[in-house]
Structure formats: structure tokens, C-alpha cells
């Protein structure tokens, strides 16, 4: 699954915090920008694949 989304991020006192503009309910943190990006990818996939069985198919469509 390859989707492009926009991450907004900022530095707090200890962590980098970020959320997805297209899915503001997805917010996470990381000790580095690289960790933040990995964590936000994981959170997005968990949300996108919630309730999808292990065996699934994909098809590109135009909406």
C-alpha cells in the first residue's frame, strides 16, 4: 500500500511530535525525526488496515 500524506511535526522539550493533515486523529511521537516518521507510518497502517483480513486484494480505482 503506497499512499502519500502530509505530516505536520514539531519539537517538544523531549520528543518530536507529529500528525497527519489528512488524518488528524493519527498523532504520535519519536525521539528523532526518523523514529517519528516510522511511528506515524505504523499508526497509519494500523488505522488503514483495521478489520482487514490477512488475505486481501488491492485494486487501483479513480474517484
PDB file of N, CA and C in Angstrom:
ATOM      1  N   UNK A   1       0.849  -1.176   0.000  1.00  0.00           N
ATOM      2  CA  UNK A   1       0.000   0.000   0.000  1.00  0.00           C
ATOM      3  C   UNK A   1       0.890   1.232   0.000  1.00  0.00           C
ATOM      4  N   UNK A   2       0.789   2.030  -1.027  1.00  0.00           N
ATOM      5  CA  UNK A   2       1.555   3.268  -1.116  1.00  0.00           C
ATOM      6  C   UNK A   2       0.599   4.440  -1.237  1.00  0.00           C
ATOM      7  N   UNK A   3       0.538   5.237  -0.208  1.00  0.00           N
ATOM      8  CA  UNK A   3      -0.275   6.442  -0.207  1.00  0.00           C
ATOM      9  C   UNK A   3       0.617   7.600   0.202  1.00  0.00           C
ATOM     10  N   UNK A   4       0.378   8.753  -0.378  1.00  0.00           N
ATOM     11  CA  UNK A   4       1.125   9.945   0.022  1.00  0.00           C
ATOM     12  C   UNK A   4       0.232  10.792   0.908  1.00  0.00           C
ATOM     13  N   UNK A   5       0.741  11.149   2.060  1.00  0.00           N
ATOM     14  CA  UNK A   5       0.036  12.002   3.006  1.00  0.00           C
ATOM     15  C   UNK A   5       1.016  13.052   3.516  1.00  0.00           C
ATOM     16  N   UNK A   6       0.505  14.065   4.151  1.00  0.00           N
ATOM     17  CA  UNK A   6       1.329  15.156   4.665  1.00  0.00           C
ATOM     18  C   UNK A   6       1.413  15.083   6.174  1.00  0.00           C
ATOM     19  N   UNK A   7       2.650  15.066   6.674  1.00  0.00           N
ATOM     20  CA  UNK A   7       2.885  15.034   8.113  1.00  0.00           C
ATOM     21  C   UNK A   7       3.260  16.438   8.568  1.00  0.00           C
ATOM     22  N   UNK A   8       2.605  16.902   9.612  1.00  0.00           N
ATOM     23  CA  UNK A   8       2.990  18.151  10.261  1.00  0.00           C
ATOM     24  C   UNK A   8       3.697  17.746  11.558  1.00  0.00           C
ATOM     25  N   UNK A   9       4.823  18.370  11.865  1.00  0.00           N
ATOM     26  CA  UNK A   9       5.590  17.943  13.039  1.00  0.00           C
ATOM     27  C   UNK A   9       6.271  19.127  13.701  1.00  0.00           C
ATOM     28  N   UNK A  10       6.612  18.931  14.965  1.00  0.00           N
ATOM     29  CA  UNK A  10       7.269  19.962  15.757  1.00  0.00           C
ATOM     30  C   UNK A  10       8.039  19.303  16.886  1.00  0.00           C
ATOM     31  N   UNK A  11       8.944  20.061  17.468  1.00  0.00           N
ATOM     32  CA  UNK A  11       9.798  19.562  18.547  1.00  0.00           C
ATOM     33  C   UNK A  11       9.263  20.050  19.875  1.00  0.00           C
ATOM     34  N   UNK A  12       9.022  19.113  20.797  1.00  0.00           N
ATOM     35  CA  UNK A  12       8.674  19.487  22.168  1.00  0.00           C
ATOM     36  C   UNK A  12       9.978  19.492  22.957  1.00  0.00           C
ATOM     37  N   UNK A  13       9.892  19.566  24.261  1.00  0.00           N
ATOM     38  CA  UNK A  13      11.112  19.581  25.066  1.00  0.00           C
ATOM     39  C   UNK A  13      11.926  18.302  24.898  1.00  0.00           C
ATOM     40  N   UNK A  14      11.234  17.161  24.773  1.00  0.00           N
ATOM     41  CA  UNK A  14      11.955  15.889  24.719  1.00  0.00           C
ATOM     42  C   UNK A  14      11.761  15.136  23.408  1.00  0.00           C
ATOM     43  N   UNK A  15      10.580  15.218  22.794  1.00  0.00           N
ATOM     44  CA  UNK A  15      10.255  14.401  21.631  1.00  0.00           C
ATOM     45  C   UNK A  15       9.874  15.241  20.430  1.00  0.00           C
ATOM     46  N   UNK A  16       9.964  14.616  19.262  1.00  0.00           N
ATOM     47  CA  UNK A  16       9.360  15.146  18.051  1.00  0.00           C
ATOM     48  C   UNK A  16       7.930  14.636  18.026  1.00  0.00           C
ATOM     49  N   UNK A  17       6.969  15.509  17.785  1.00  0.00           N
ATOM     50  CA  UNK A  17       5.556  15.151  17.724  1.00  0.00           C
ATOM     51  C   UNK A  17       5.060  15.392  16.308  1.00  0.00           C
ATOM     52  N   UNK A  18       4.134  14.550  15.867  1.00  0.00           N
ATOM     53  CA  UNK A  18       3.619  14.732  14.523  1.00  0.00           C
ATOM     54  C   UNK A  18       2.226  14.160  14.361  1.00  0.00           C
ATOM     55  N   UNK A  19       1.542  14.654  13.342  1.00  0.00           N
ATOM     56  CA  UNK A  19       0.226  14.144  12.985  1.00  0.00           C
ATOM     57  C   UNK A  19       0.061  14.270  11.484  1.00  0.00           C
ATOM     58  N   UNK A  20      -0.911  13.554  10.949  1.00  0.00           N
ATOM     59  CA  UNK A  20      -1.173  13.594   9.518  1.00  0.00           C
ATOM     60  C   UNK A  20      -2.282  14.602   9.239  1.00  0.00           C
ATOM     61  N   UNK A  21      -2.043  15.499   8.297  1.00  0.00           N
ATOM     62  CA  UNK A  21      -3.052  16.505   7.970  1.00  0.00           C
ATOM     63  C   UNK A  21      -4.320  15.855   7.448  1.00  0.00           C
ATOM     64  N   UNK A  22      -4.182  14.792   6.654  1.00  0.00           N
ATOM     65  CA  UNK A  22      -5.338  14.116   6.090  1.00  0.00           C
ATOM     66  C   UNK A  22      -6.080  13.256   7.112  1.00  0.00           C
ATOM     67  N   UNK A  23      -5.411  12.903   8.181  1.00  0.00           N
ATOM     68  CA  UNK A  23      -5.994  12.078   9.251  1.00  0.00           C
ATOM     69  C   UNK A  23      -5.532  12.644  10.593  1.00  0.00           C
ATOM     70  N   UNK A  24      -6.086  13.771  11.033  1.00  0.00           N
ATOM     71  CA  UNK A  24      -5.593  14.423  12.255  1.00  0.00           C
ATOM     72  C   UNK A  24      -5.760  13.580  13.519  1.00  0.00           C
ATOM     73  N   UNK A  25      -6.574  12.528  13.440  1.00  0.00           N
ATOM     74  CA  UNK A  25      -6.711  11.644  14.607  1.00  0.00           C
ATOM     75  C   UNK A  25      -5.464  10.785  14.807  1.00  0.00           C
ATOM     76  N   UNK A  26      -4.594  10.724  13.797  1.00  0.00           N
ATOM     77  CA  UNK A  26      -3.348   9.957  13.907  1.00  0.00           C
ATOM     78  C   UNK A  26      -2.250  10.901  14.357  1.00  0.00           C
ATOM     79  N   UNK A  27      -1.799  10.721  15.578  1.00  0.00           N
ATOM     80  CA  UNK A  27      -0.739  11.551  16.154  1.00  0.00           C
ATOM     81  C   UNK A  27       0.188  10.647  16.936  1.00  0.00           C
ATOM     82  N   UNK A  28       1.493  10.898  16.850  1.00  0.00           N
ATOM     83  CA  UNK A  28       2.456  10.076  17.568  1.00  0.00           C
ATOM     84  C   UNK A  28       3.706  10.893  17.857  1.00  0.00           C
ATOM     85  N   UNK A  29       4.721  10.232  18.384  1.00  0.00           N
ATOM     86  CA  UNK A  29       5.960  10.912  18.761  1.00  0.00           C
ATOM     87  C   UNK A  29       7.155  10.021  18.466  1.00  0.00           C
ATOM     88  N   UNK A  30       8.339  10.621  18.525  1.00  0.00           N
ATOM     89  CA  UNK A  30       9.583   9.885  18.360  1.00  0.00           C
ATOM     90  C   UNK A  30      10.729  10.678  18.947  1.00  0.00           C
ATOM     91  N   UNK A  31      11.786   9.980  19.315  1.00  0.00           N
ATOM     92  CA  UNK A  31      12.963  10.667  19.861  1.00  0.00           C
ATOM     93  C   UNK A  31      13.764  11.356  18.756  1.00  0.00           C
ATOM     94  N   UNK A  32      13.553  10.944  17.498  1.00  0.00           N
ATOM     95  CA  UNK A  32      14.182  11.577  16.343  1.00  0.00           C
ATOM     96  C   UNK A  32      13.127  11.726  15.249  1.00  0.00           C
ATOM     97  N   UNK A  33      13.452  12.504  14.234  1.00  0.00           N
ATOM     98  CA  UNK A  33      12.515  12.640  13.114  1.00  0.00           C
ATOM     99  C   UNK A  33      12.314  11.307  12.410  1.00  0.00           C
ATOM    100  N   UNK A  34      13.387  10.521  12.314  1.00  0.00           N
ATOM    101  CA  UNK A  34      13.287   9.212  11.674  1.00  0.00           C
ATOM    102  C   UNK A  34      12.354   8.290  12.452  1.00  0.00           C
ATOM    103  N   UNK A  35      12.466   8.301  13.779  1.00  0.00           N
ATOM    104  CA  UNK A  35      11.586   7.475  14.605  1.00  0.00           C
ATOM    105  C   UNK A  35      10.143   7.969  14.517  1.00  0.00           C
ATOM    106  N   UNK A  36       9.957   9.285  14.508  1.00  0.00           N
ATOM    107  CA  UNK A  36       8.613   9.847  14.364  1.00  0.00           C
ATOM    108  C   UNK A  36       7.986   9.390  13.053  1.00  0.00           C
ATOM    109  N   UNK A  37       8.742   9.466  11.963  1.00  0.00           N
ATOM    110  CA  UNK A  37       8.212   9.063  10.662  1.00  0.00           C
ATOM    111  C   UNK A  37       7.860   7.577  10.645  1.00  0.00           C
ATOM    112  N   UNK A  38       8.707   6.742  11.220  1.00  0.00           N
ATOM    113  CA  UNK A  38       8.417   5.307  11.291  1.00  0.00           C
ATOM    114  C   UNK A  38       7.169   5.051  12.134  1.00  0.00           C
ATOM    115  N   UNK A  39       7.046   5.749  13.256  1.00  0.00           N
ATOM    116  CA  UNK A  39       5.884   5.568  14.136  1.00  0.00           C
ATOM    117  C   UNK A  39       4.601   6.034  13.477  1.00  0.00           C
ATOM    118  N   UNK A  40       4.659   7.121  12.724  1.00  0.00           N
ATOM    119  CA  UNK A  40       3.442   7.621  12.087  1.00  0.00           C
ATOM    120  C   UNK A  40       3.031   6.710  10.931  1.00  0.00           C
ATOM    121  N   UNK A  41       4.026   6.128  10.237  1.00  0.00           N
ATOM    122  CA  UNK A  41       3.709   5.139   9.187  1.00  0.00           C
ATOM    123  C   UNK A  41       2.992   3.941   9.804  1.00  0.00           C
ATOM    124  N   UNK A  42       3.541   3.448  10.913  1.00  0.00           N
ATOM    125  CA  UNK A  42       2.943   2.293  11.584  1.00  0.00           C
ATOM    126  C   UNK A  42       1.518   2.610  12.051  1.00  0.00           C
ATOM    127  N   UNK A  43       1.319   3.789  12.635  1.00  0.00           N
ATOM    128  CA  UNK A  43      -0.007   4.181  13.104  1.00  0.00           C
ATOM    129  C   UNK A  43      -0.982   4.294  11.934  1.00  0.00           C
ATOM    130  N   UNK A  44      -0.527   4.831  10.810  1.00  0.00           N
ATOM    131  CA  UNK A  44      -1.387   4.946   9.635  1.00  0.00           C
ATOM    132  C   UNK A  44      -1.786   3.566   9.119  1.00  0.00           C
ATOM    133  N   UNK A  45      -0.828   2.660   9.023  1.00  0.00           N
ATOM    134  CA  UNK A  45      -1.134   1.312   8.539  1.00  0.00           C
ATOM    135  C   UNK A  45      -2.075   0.580   9.483  1.00  0.00           C
ATOM    136  N   UNK A  46      -1.883   0.750  10.791  1.00  0.00           N
ATOM    137  CA  UNK A  46      -2.796   0.133  11.752  1.00  0.00           C
ATOM    138  C   UNK A  46      -4.217   0.646  11.546  1.00  0.00           C
ATOM    139  N   UNK A  47      -4.364   1.958  11.304  1.00  0.00           N
ATOM    140  CA  UNK A  47      -5.683   2.531  11.083  1.00  0.00           C
ATOM    141  C   UNK A  47      -6.255   2.076   9.742  1.00  0.00           C
ATOM    142  N   UNK A  48      -5.450   2.127   8.691  1.00  0.00           N
ATOM    143  CA  UNK A  48      -5.936   1.793   7.354  1.00  0.00           C
ATOM    144  C   UNK A  48      -6.287   0.316   7.220  1.00  0.00           C
ATOM    145  N   UNK A  49      -5.566  -0.543   7.922  1.00  0.00           N
ATOM    146  CA  UNK A  49      -5.768  -1.981   7.771  1.00  0.00           C
ATOM    147  C   UNK A  49      -6.618  -2.569   8.892  1.00  0.00           C
ATOM    148  N   UNK A  50      -7.193  -1.732   9.741  1.00  0.00           N
ATOM    149  CA  UNK A  50      -8.051  -2.207  10.830  1.00  0.00           C
ATOM    150  C   UNK A  50      -9.226  -3.001  10.249  1.00  0.00           C
ATOM    151  N   UNK A  51      -9.456  -4.159  10.783  1.00  0.00           N
ATOM    152  CA  UNK A  51     -10.554  -5.052  10.370  1.00  0.00           C
ATOM    153  C   UNK A  51     -10.408  -5.615   8.958  1.00  0.00           C
ATOM    154  N   UNK A  52      -9.213  -5.571   8.375  1.00  0.00           N
ATOM    155  CA  UNK A  52      -8.971  -6.185   7.069  1.00  0.00           C
ATOM    156  C   UNK A  52      -8.324  -7.546   7.320  1.00  0.00           C
ATOM    157  N   UNK A  53      -8.869  -8.614   6.731  1.00  0.00           N
ATOM    158  CA  UNK A  53      -8.288  -9.937   6.965  1.00  0.00           C
ATOM    159  C   UNK A  53      -6.896 -10.057   6.343  1.00  0.00           C
ATOM    160  N   UNK A  54      -6.142 -11.071   6.784  1.00  0.00           N
ATOM    161  CA  UNK A  54      -4.782 -11.264   6.266  1.00  0.00           C
ATOM    162  C   UNK A  54      -4.776 -11.489   4.759  1.00  0.00           C
ATOM    163  N   UNK A  55      -5.773 -12.166   4.244  1.00  0.00           N
ATOM    164  CA  UNK A  55      -5.880 -12.410   2.800  1.00  0.00           C
ATOM    165  C   UNK A  55      -6.776 -11.338   2.183  1.00  0.00           C
ATOM    166  N   UNK A  56      -6.192 -10.420   1.424  1.00  0.00           N
ATOM    167  CA  UNK A  56      -6.958  -9.366   0.778  1.00  0.00           C
ATOM    168  C   UNK A  56      -6.339  -9.049  -0.571  1.00  0.00           C
ATOM    169  N   UNK A  57      -7.056  -8.340  -1.390  1.00  0.00           N
ATOM    170  CA  UNK A  57      -6.574  -7.928  -2.699  1.00  0.00           C
ATOM    171  C   UNK A  57      -6.673  -6.404  -2.777  1.00  0.00           C
ATOM    172  N   UNK A  58      -5.893  -5.820  -3.667  1.00  0.00           N
ATOM    173  CA  UNK A  58      -5.969  -4.386  -3.885  1.00  0.00           C
ATOM    174  C   UNK A  58      -6.237  -4.117  -5.360  1.00  0.00           C
ATOM    175  N   UNK A  59      -6.866  -2.991  -5.630  1.00  0.00           N
ATOM    176  CA  UNK A  59      -7.134  -2.568  -6.995  1.00  0.00           C
ATOM    177  C   UNK A  59      -7.139  -1.055  -7.007  1.00  0.00           C
ATOM    178  N   UNK A  60      -6.408  -0.463  -7.931  1.00  0.00           N
ATOM    179  CA  UNK A  60      -6.387   0.985  -8.057  1.00  0.00           C
ATOM    180  C   UNK A  60      -7.637   1.432  -8.774  1.00  0.00           C
ATOM    181  N   UNK A  61      -8.312   2.439  -8.223  1.00  0.00           N
ATOM    182  CA  UNK A  61      -9.513   2.985  -8.841  1.00  0.00           C
ATOM    183  C   UNK A  61      -9.394   4.503  -8.889  1.00  0.00           C
ATOM    184  N   UNK A  62     -10.157   5.108  -9.732  1.00  0.00           N
ATOM    185  CA  UNK A  62     -10.213   6.559  -9.824  1.00  0.00           C
ATOM    186  C   UNK A  62     -11.494   7.024  -9.166  1.00  0.00           C
ATOM    187  N   UNK A  63     -11.387   7.992  -8.258  1.00  0.00           N
ATOM    188  CA  UNK A  63     -12.583   8.505  -7.576  1.00  0.00           C
ATOM    189  C   UNK A  63     -12.766   9.983  -7.903  1.00  0.00           C
TER     190      UNK A  63
END
